[in-house]
Amino acid sequence: MLKKRKFIVVTGGVLSGLGKGIAAASIGHVLSSQYRVVPIKLDGYLNVDPGTMNPYEHGEVFVLDDGGEVDMDFGHYERFLNVSCKFEHNLTMGKVFEEIRSKERRGDYLGKTVQFVPHVVDVIKGRIFSVAEKEQAEIMLIEVGGTVGDMESDLYIEAMRQLENDVGEENILYVHLTYVPIPAGVAEQKSKPTQQSVYELRKRGIQPDVIIGRCSEPLTPEIKSKIASFCGVDKKAIFTGLDVDNVYKIPFLLEEEGIVEILKEKLGLEFRKIDDLWKELLHNLENPIQEITVALCGKYTSLTDSYASIKEALMHCSAHTKARVNMKFIETTAIEEGRLSIGEALAGVDGVIVPGGFGSRGVEGKLEVVRYCRENKIPILGICFGLQLMVVEFARNVCLLEKANTTEVDPETTHPVVDLMSEQKGIEAKGATMRLGAYISYLREGSLVRKLYNSEIVSERHRHRYEVNRQYHQFLQENGLSISGLYLEKNLAEFIELRDHPYFIATQAHPELKSRLSNPAPLFLGLVKAAMEKK
Ligand code: GLN
């Protein structure tokens, strides 16, 4: 155990989307085999959480065990640090102002004018210290969302500046991620954006200790010298944030460039090199023995960030099976509007995923995909909405319940085989009101799912309002659909499968959220193996 808790603050400059979350998680990974590293992310938006945001705008909503809805950076944190995060590890301005307002109404500030500094900044620091204490963190890894210079991150930056005074300069490390372009024609790495972004940071009172320059090529010694001299940073502490085909390589690249020495030197840490558990798995990824195609049919397929964890889970499976998994995105609206035939859509496809989703757009197209896979024995995995639609398809085409549906799509259906959960009825508010977080399911003896998990009990994370209508459980089972996993307390169908099919399985949960490179989600691994066999 460290004598003194350390703080690593990661900020970003120039533009968004440079991979600040990955950079922070990579530094965390370097430290995580020896220290208790606890991540916290500070977001500038006024939503309490991203649960109410459109995945088009914000990418996938990541769900934690405790039911917290957070952004996809937490996926990286959990996978890179091998931890389970909590909702309070994501601070948003929505949460900060909620606290300020309730304190003010309660009279906590009686007599005082409530101000951004000190009151708001104190709330920010207070939340960070409280997480650090509760989790007994040795190292707090703090990612400041947004770009330095954004109005909405200024209060966080001020809090981070003050932190140095609170914890002592030997216990804090400021890391700044910037962008080093190589403009066409000039064909040379350019330092000006980095200089300007560090200038913005210094104007706010923070001198970075480490700079990571995102670039398509390794930073040259010349550009490092230039950045060092203009930004007042040790040349050894300037790193490349290299464009890579796989982000799991980044911790190793940073290690090769000397991050371990810098962390030791600046924070007084004592540690060996990082463990290379991942190296063999990364090697497998680069030496595939087979190639398969898995189709993802959804409606946000143009924005693959909306399915970030599914892509991750498939990659984890690749590393274990040595099958290169090509993903094919199918917009199911094109199928239902007749612009794409089902045969064309699934040509050359070895396995299919019907992912989570909301609303009716593209649903009839997804149902066609399910039918085709069921009838043609193509391996298929349904996730959440995917499970619900697989039940609808089975009800319509096997049980012959005409126009069976989920009431989310058709509230008037005569066969509501999927319906709003009873505890959801009457809920009007949209924020954090779904069935969220980890629930335990019991897996039936002899089922495929029990074999895949190799366990009788599993815990997976959820995010939904609808479920298989309990009144139809028996009828569906009599017709051959097996409800193989249940949340016993409420008799909810958590897993379903078909027996006379190589791989027709679905879950009401989101197992992709807990998949790890060293431990892929069993249902995904099963799909990839079945697809390999089919091929
Ligand atoms: N829309 C469905 C529900 O609310 C499925 C949700 C999901 O796929 N995450 O139950």
mmCIF file of N, CA, C and O in Angstrom, residues 20 123 195 205 227 360 423 430:
data_model
loop_
_atom_site.group_PDB
_atom_site.id
_atom_site.type_symbol
_atom_site.label_atom_id
_atom_site.label_comp_id
_atom_site.label_asym_id
_atom_site.label_seq_id
_atom_site.Cartn_x
_atom_site.Cartn_y
_atom_site.Cartn_z
ATOM 1 N N LYS A 20 -8.859 10.311 -25.312
ATOM 2 C CA LYS A 20 -8.419 10.628 -23.950
ATOM 3 C C LYS A 20 -8.741 9.483 -23.001
ATOM 4 O O LYS A 20 -7.926 9.136 -22.143
ATOM 5 N N VAL A 123 -17.589 21.168 -4.386
ATOM 6 C CA VAL A 123 -18.419 19.971 -4.580
ATOM 7 C C VAL A 123 -17.671 18.970 -5.467
ATOM 8 O O VAL A 123 -17.619 17.771 -5.197
ATOM 9 N N GLN A 195 1.258 23.438 -28.832
ATOM 10 C CA GLN A 195 1.693 24.646 -28.116
ATOM 11 C C GLN A 195 0.483 25.464 -27.663
ATOM 12 O O GLN A 195 0.418 25.939 -26.539
ATOM 13 N N GLY A 205 -3.706 27.841 -15.141
ATOM 14 C CA GLY A 205 -2.909 27.526 -13.944
ATOM 15 C C GLY A 205 -2.362 26.114 -13.876
ATOM 16 O O GLY A 205 -1.862 25.688 -12.832
ATOM 17 N N ILE A 227 8.414 20.522 -28.798
ATOM 18 C CA ILE A 227 7.300 20.572 -27.828
ATOM 19 C C ILE A 227 7.855 20.785 -26.427
ATOM 20 O O ILE A 227 7.339 21.593 -25.648
ATOM 21 N N SER A 360 -39.827 1.234 -32.990
ATOM 22 C CA SER A 360 -40.300 0.299 -34.015
ATOM 23 C C SER A 360 -39.537 0.340 -35.333
ATOM 24 O O SER A 360 -39.682 -0.557 -36.150
ATOM 25 N N GLU A 423 -43.630 -3.613 -12.968
ATOM 26 C CA GLU A 423 -43.119 -2.502 -12.145
ATOM 27 C C GLU A 423 -42.820 -1.247 -12.959
ATOM 28 O O GLU A 423 -42.547 -0.193 -12.409
ATOM 29 N N LYS A 430 -38.172 9.594 -17.525
ATOM 30 C CA LYS A 430 -37.314 8.794 -18.393
ATOM 31 C C LYS A 430 -35.938 8.480 -17.782
ATOM 32 O O LYS A 430 -35.306 7.493 -18.135
#
